[in-house]
């Protein structure tokens, strides 16, 4: 009996230590200050990524400063408002691009915006603040070198921010404001002809491959990472009125269809919060570089019909690194399980 008791105590201690070790990063690190830039329209993984980020905030690992929309679709920012409100964060500043070379529709944004309560009195995109003004106001208020900028859509707003001039919020131009306030940019944007690079090719060229390019380290993640992390079918296990589940329901055209789906954007958000300073996602990936992403906007070499084919020049002084799977530690099932736990996370007080 005594031995059994000691064993069970040891097992309990071991379990407690494992829990503490898993939570250690969150307990010892300051929350990561994040601006999330999303094209909440064409692909449903953006809804999952915003849910993931708000879960990480509820766990004390992230501090969401603003959410900006990079697709001028009427319902995208209203959908963001609904998701933020659902997770108990109705006050997060939201902005949207008003014009772009891109104008994709959505199979879920309007439905989510209309099914769930929203906090802003917005009837359409016309009522939503302009995104660059929101970014400049938020950045101006932050300590230096403290903001992680995360893009999970085309690079329209990254370029727009760089191109912005002094305003009522800051005397700095966009380039210098970014250099002063941002510590890194994590971009779900892959090499060669990935949509987020080629969708708004002039913006990508300006942001990554121009004399006035983004002045902080940039970490990009390719298409292949999210492709290998699948979670969608598991979302059918959530309560029927869960907002992430509803987004998948509309995007996939009903419950009878296959909900399996890549996790491009969720993986990028996860990495931005847990992939630095000893965070658990740091080991999942290997980084290619440093160097510079080069963008050829002179030839139409994209499967999407836009110019903007990219390449990578290695350079020890470069600021760009491309994230790839570490063949020894990348466990797609493990990462998928982590992302599912975050997407289904319900902050206290939420249904
Ligand atoms: Ca996206």
Coordinates of C-alpha atoms and ligand atoms in Angstrom, one line a residue:
X1 CA 0.0 0.0 0.0
X2 CA 2.8 2.3 1.0
X3 CA 4.7 1.8 -2.3
X4 CA 1.5 2.2 -4.3
X5 CA 0.9 5.4 -2.4
X6 CA 4.4 6.7 -3.1
X7 CA 4.1 5.8 -6.7
X8 CA 0.8 7.6 -7.1
X9 CA 2.3 10.6 -5.3
X10 CA 5.3 10.5 -7.7
X11 CA 3.0 10.2 -10.6
X12 CA 1.1 13.2 -9.4
X13 CA 4.3 15.2 -8.9
X14 CA 5.5 14.2 -12.4
X15 CA 2.2 15.3 -13.9
X16 CA 2.3 18.6 -12.0
X17 CA 5.9 19.2 -13.2
X18 CA 4.9 18.5 -16.8
X19 CA 2.0 20.9 -16.6
X20 CA 4.3 23.5 -15.1
X21 CA 6.9 22.9 -17.8
X22 CA 4.2 23.3 -20.5
X23 CA 3.0 26.5 -18.9
X24 CA 6.4 27.8 -18.2
X25 CA 6.7 29.8 -21.3
X26 CA 3.5 31.6 -20.7
X27 CA 4.3 32.2 -17.0
X28 CA 7.8 33.6 -17.6
X29 CA 7.4 35.6 -20.7
X30 CA 5.7 38.9 -21.2
X31 CA 2.7 38.7 -23.5
X32 CA 3.6 39.2 -27.2
X33 CA 2.1 42.5 -28.5
X34 CA 0.5 41.7 -31.8
X35 CA -1.1 43.6 -34.6
X36 CA -2.9 41.1 -36.8
X37 CA -3.4 41.9 -40.5
X38 CA -5.9 39.5 -42.1
X39 CA -7.8 39.1 -45.3
X40 CA -10.9 37.8 -43.5
X41 CA -12.7 36.8 -46.7
X42 CA -11.5 34.2 -49.2
X43 CA -10.2 31.5 -46.9
X44 CA -11.8 30.4 -43.6
X45 CA -8.4 29.9 -41.9
X46 CA -8.3 33.6 -41.0
X47 CA -11.3 33.0 -38.8
X48 CA -9.5 30.2 -37.1
X49 CA -6.3 32.3 -36.8
X50 CA -8.1 35.2 -35.1
X51 CA -9.7 32.7 -32.7
X52 CA -6.3 31.2 -32.0
X53 CA -4.8 34.6 -31.3
X54 CA -7.6 35.6 -28.9
X55 CA -7.2 32.3 -27.1
X56 CA -3.5 32.9 -26.7
X57 CA -4.4 36.3 -25.3
X58 CA -6.8 34.8 -22.8
X59 CA -4.0 32.5 -21.8
X60 CA -1.8 35.5 -21.0
X61 CA 0.6 34.8 -23.9
X62 CA -0.5 37.6 -26.3
X63 CA -1.8 41.2 -26.2
X64 CA -3.8 42.0 -29.3
X65 CA -3.3 45.7 -30.1
X66 CA -5.3 45.9 -33.3
X67 CA -6.8 43.8 -36.1
X68 CA -6.6 45.2 -39.6
X69 CA -8.3 43.8 -42.8
X70 CA -6.3 43.7 -46.1
X71 CA -9.2 42.9 -48.4
X72 CA -11.8 45.5 -49.2
X73 CA -14.7 43.2 -48.9
X74 CA -17.8 44.7 -47.3
X75 CA -18.2 42.2 -44.5
X76 CA -14.7 41.3 -43.5
X77 CA -14.2 44.0 -40.8
X78 CA -17.7 43.3 -39.5
X79 CA -16.9 39.6 -39.2
X80 CA -13.7 40.6 -37.2
X81 CA -15.9 42.7 -34.9
X82 CA -18.2 39.7 -34.4
X83 CA -15.3 37.3 -33.5
X84 CA -13.6 39.8 -31.2
X85 CA -17.0 40.4 -29.5
X86 CA -17.6 36.7 -29.1
X87 CA -14.3 36.3 -27.3
X88 CA -15.0 39.2 -25.0
X89 CA -12.6 41.6 -26.6
X90 CA -15.0 44.1 -28.3
X91 CA -12.7 47.1 -27.7
X92 CA -9.8 45.9 -29.9
X93 CA -9.2 48.6 -32.6
X94 CA -10.3 47.4 -36.1
X95 CA -9.5 49.0 -39.4
X96 CA -9.8 48.0 -43.0
X97 CA -8.2 48.8 -46.4
X98 CA -10.8 50.6 -48.5
X99 CA -9.3 50.0 -52.0
X100 CA -7.0 47.3 -53.3
X101 CA -6.1 45.5 -56.5
X102 CA -7.8 42.6 -54.8
X103 CA -11.5 42.2 -54.2
X104 CA -12.4 38.7 -53.1
X105 CA -15.8 37.7 -51.8
X106 CA -16.4 35.4 -48.9
X107 CA -18.5 32.3 -48.1
X108 CA -18.6 33.1 -44.4
X109 CA -17.8 36.7 -43.4
X110 CA -21.3 38.1 -44.0
X111 CA -23.0 35.1 -42.3
X112 CA -20.8 35.4 -39.2
X113 CA -21.3 39.2 -39.1
X114 CA -25.1 38.7 -39.2
X115 CA -25.4 35.6 -36.9
X116 CA -23.4 36.9 -34.0
X117 CA -23.5 40.1 -31.9
X118 CA -21.2 42.9 -32.9
X119 CA -20.0 45.8 -30.9
X120 CA -19.6 48.5 -33.5
X121 CA -22.5 50.3 -35.1
X122 CA -21.2 49.5 -38.6
X123 CA -23.5 48.8 -41.5
X124 CA -20.8 48.4 -44.1
X125 CA -17.1 48.9 -44.9
X126 CA -17.8 52.6 -45.3
X127 CA -18.3 52.9 -41.6
X128 CA -15.0 51.1 -40.6
X129 CA -11.9 53.2 -39.8
X130 CA -9.1 53.3 -42.4
X131 CA -6.6 50.6 -41.4
X132 CA -3.3 52.6 -41.8
X133 CA -4.7 55.3 -39.5
X134 CA -5.5 52.7 -36.9
X135 CA -2.1 51.1 -37.2
X136 CA -0.3 54.4 -36.9
X137 CA -2.3 55.4 -33.8
X138 CA -1.7 52.1 -32.1
X139 CA 2.0 51.9 -33.0
X140 CA 2.6 55.5 -31.8
X141 CA 1.4 54.4 -28.3
X142 CA 3.6 51.4 -27.9
X143 CA 7.1 51.1 -26.3
X144 CA 10.0 51.0 -28.8
X145 CA 10.8 47.6 -30.4
X146 CA 7.8 46.0 -28.8
X147 CA 5.3 45.1 -31.5
X148 CA 5.0 41.9 -33.5
X149 CA 3.3 42.6 -36.8
X150 CA 1.6 39.5 -38.2
X151 CA 0.2 39.3 -41.7
X152 CA -2.0 36.4 -42.8
X153 CA -3.1 37.9 -46.1
X154 CA -1.7 39.9 -49.0
X155 CA 0.9 42.5 -48.1
X156 CA -1.3 45.5 -49.1
X157 CA -1.4 47.1 -45.6
X158 CA 2.3 46.4 -44.8
X159 CA 3.2 48.5 -47.9
X160 CA 0.5 51.1 -47.0
X161 CA 2.0 51.5 -43.6
X162 CA 5.5 52.0 -44.9
X163 CA 4.3 54.5 -47.4
X164 CA 2.3 56.6 -44.8
X165 CA 3.4 60.0 -43.9
X166 CA 3.5 61.9 -40.6
X167 CA 0.0 62.4 -39.0
X168 CA -1.7 63.5 -35.9
X169 CA -0.6 60.4 -34.1
X170 CA 3.2 60.5 -34.9
X171 CA 5.6 62.8 -36.6
X172 CA 7.4 59.8 -38.1
X173 CA 6.8 58.5 -41.5
X174 CA 5.7 54.9 -41.8
X175 CA 9.1 53.4 -42.4
X176 CA 10.6 55.1 -39.3
X177 CA 7.5 54.4 -37.2
X178 CA 7.9 50.7 -38.0
X179 CA 11.6 50.8 -37.4
X180 CA 11.0 52.4 -34.0
X181 CA 8.1 50.3 -32.7
X182 CA 8.1 46.9 -34.4
X183 CA 10.5 44.2 -33.3
X184 CA 9.6 41.7 -36.1
X185 CA 7.2 40.9 -38.9
X186 CA 5.8 37.4 -39.1
X187 CA 4.2 36.8 -42.5
X188 CA 2.2 33.8 -43.8
X189 CA 3.6 34.3 -47.2
X190 CA 5.5 31.7 -49.1
X191 CA 8.2 31.6 -51.7
X192 CA 7.8 31.6 -55.5
X193 CA 4.1 32.0 -56.3
X194 CA 2.2 31.9 -53.0
X195 CA -1.0 34.0 -53.1
X196 CA -0.1 36.3 -50.2
X197 CA 3.1 37.3 -52.0
X198 CA 1.7 37.5 -55.5
X199 CA -1.9 38.7 -54.8
X200 CA -0.9 42.3 -54.5
X201 CA 2.5 42.1 -56.1
X202 CA 3.3 45.9 -56.1
X203 CA 2.7 45.9 -52.4
X204 CA 4.9 42.9 -51.8
X205 CA 7.6 44.4 -54.0
X206 CA 7.5 47.6 -52.0
X207 CA 7.4 46.0 -48.6
X208 CA 10.1 43.4 -49.1
X209 CA 12.2 44.4 -52.1
X210 CA 12.4 48.2 -52.5
X211 CA 14.8 50.8 -51.1
X212 CA 12.2 51.7 -48.5
X213 CA 11.4 48.1 -47.5
X214 CA 10.4 46.9 -44.1
X215 CA 13.2 47.7 -41.7
X216 CA 12.9 44.9 -39.1
X217 CA 13.6 41.2 -39.3
X218 CA 10.9 39.4 -41.4
X219 CA 10.0 35.8 -41.0
X220 CA 7.9 34.2 -43.7
X221 CA 6.2 30.9 -43.7
X222 CA 5.4 29.0 -46.8
X223 CA 2.3 27.3 -48.1
X224 CA 3.6 23.9 -47.3
X225 CA 3.6 24.3 -43.5
X226 CA -0.1 24.9 -43.2
X227 CA -0.9 22.3 -45.8
X228 CA 0.5 19.6 -43.6
X229 CA -1.4 20.7 -40.5
X230 CA -5.1 19.6 -40.7
X231 CA -7.8 20.3 -38.1
X232 CA -11.1 21.0 -39.8
X233 CA -13.0 17.8 -39.2
X234 CA -12.5 18.1 -35.5
X235 CA -14.4 21.4 -35.4
X236 CA -17.6 19.4 -35.9
X237 CA -17.1 18.3 -32.2
X238 CA -17.6 21.9 -31.0
X239 CA -21.0 23.2 -29.8
X240 CA -23.2 24.1 -32.8
X241 CA -23.2 27.8 -31.9
X242 CA -19.4 28.1 -31.6
X243 CA -18.3 30.9 -33.9
X244 CA -15.3 29.0 -35.4
X245 CA -17.6 26.0 -36.1
X246 CA -20.1 28.3 -37.7
X247 CA -17.5 29.8 -39.9
X248 CA -16.4 26.4 -41.1
X249 CA -20.1 25.4 -41.6
X250 CA -20.7 28.3 -44.0
X251 CA -17.4 28.0 -45.8
X252 CA -17.7 24.3 -46.4
X253 CA -21.3 24.5 -47.4
X254 CA -22.9 22.5 -44.6
X255 CA -22.1 19.8 -42.1
X256 CA -22.5 16.9 -44.5
X257 CA -19.3 18.0 -46.4
X258 CA -15.7 17.3 -45.5
X259 CA -14.3 20.1 -43.2
X260 CA -10.7 19.0 -43.4
X261 CA -8.6 22.1 -44.1
X262 CA -5.1 23.4 -43.9
X263 CA -4.0 25.7 -41.1
X264 CA -1.8 28.2 -42.9
X265 CA -2.8 31.3 -40.9
X266 CA -3.3 29.6 -37.5
X267 CA 0.2 28.2 -37.8
X268 CA 1.6 31.7 -38.5
X269 CA -0.2 33.2 -35.5
X270 CA 0.9 30.3 -33.3
X271 CA 4.5 30.8 -34.4
X272 CA 4.4 34.6 -33.9
X273 CA 3.4 34.1 -30.2
X274 CA 5.1 30.9 -29.2
X275 CA 8.0 30.7 -31.6
X276 CA 10.5 33.1 -30.0
X277 CA 12.4 33.6 -26.8
X278 CA 12.3 29.9 -25.9
X279 CA 8.7 29.4 -26.8
X280 CA 7.6 25.8 -27.6
X281 CA 7.0 26.5 -31.3
X282 CA 10.6 27.6 -31.8
X283 CA 11.8 24.1 -32.3
X284 CA 9.2 23.0 -34.8
X285 CA 10.8 24.9 -37.6
X286 CA 14.1 25.6 -39.2
X287 CA 14.9 29.0 -40.6
X288 CA 16.3 29.5 -44.1
X289 CA 18.5 32.5 -44.5
X290 CA 19.3 35.2 -43.6
X291 CA 18.9 36.9 -46.9
X292 CA 16.5 39.0 -49.0
X293 CA 13.3 38.0 -50.6
X294 CA 13.4 39.2 -54.2
X295 CA 10.1 39.8 -56.1
X296 CA 9.9 39.8 -59.8
X297 CA 6.9 41.8 -60.7
X298 CA 7.8 42.0 -64.4
X299 CA 6.4 38.7 -65.6
X300 CA 3.2 36.8 -65.1
X301 CA 4.4 33.6 -63.6
X302 CA 1.7 33.1 -61.0
X303 CA -1.0 30.4 -60.9
X304 CA -3.3 33.1 -59.7
X305 CA -2.8 35.3 -62.7
X306 CA -0.8 38.0 -60.9
X307 CA 2.8 39.0 -61.3
X308 CA 5.0 38.8 -58.3
X309 CA 7.1 35.6 -58.5
X310 CA 9.6 35.5 -55.6
X311 CA 13.1 34.2 -55.0
X312 CA 15.5 34.3 -52.1
X313 CA 19.1 35.7 -52.1
X314 CA 21.2 34.5 -49.2
X315 CA 23.1 37.3 -47.5
X316 CA 24.6 37.4 -44.0
X317 CA 23.4 41.0 -43.6
X318 CA 19.8 40.2 -44.8
X319 CA 16.7 40.8 -42.6
X320 CA 14.6 38.1 -44.2
X321 CA 14.3 34.4 -43.1
X322 CA 12.0 31.8 -44.5
X323 CA 10.5 29.3 -42.0
X324 CA 10.4 25.7 -43.0
X325 CA 9.5 22.4 -41.2
X326 CA 12.3 21.1 -39.1
X327 CA 12.5 17.5 -40.4
X328 CA 13.4 16.2 -36.9
X329 CA 10.9 18.0 -34.8
X330 CA 8.0 19.0 -37.0
X331 CA 5.1 16.9 -35.9
X332 CA 2.0 17.9 -37.8
X333 CA -0.4 15.9 -35.6
X334 CA 1.0 17.5 -32.5
X335 CA 0.9 21.0 -33.9
X336 CA -2.6 20.3 -35.2
X337 CA -3.7 19.2 -31.8
X338 CA -2.3 22.4 -30.3
X339 CA -4.1 24.6 -32.8
X340 CA -7.4 22.7 -32.3
X341 CA -7.1 23.2 -28.5
X342 CA -6.6 27.0 -29.1
X343 CA -9.4 27.3 -31.7
X344 CA -11.9 25.6 -29.3
X345 CA -10.7 27.5 -26.3
X346 CA -13.5 29.5 -24.7
X347 CA -12.5 32.4 -22.5
X348 CA -14.3 32.6 -19.2
X349 CA -17.8 33.9 -19.6
X350 CA -18.0 32.9 -23.3
X351 CA -20.5 30.2 -24.2
Ligands
LIG1 CA1 -5.5 34.7 -44.9

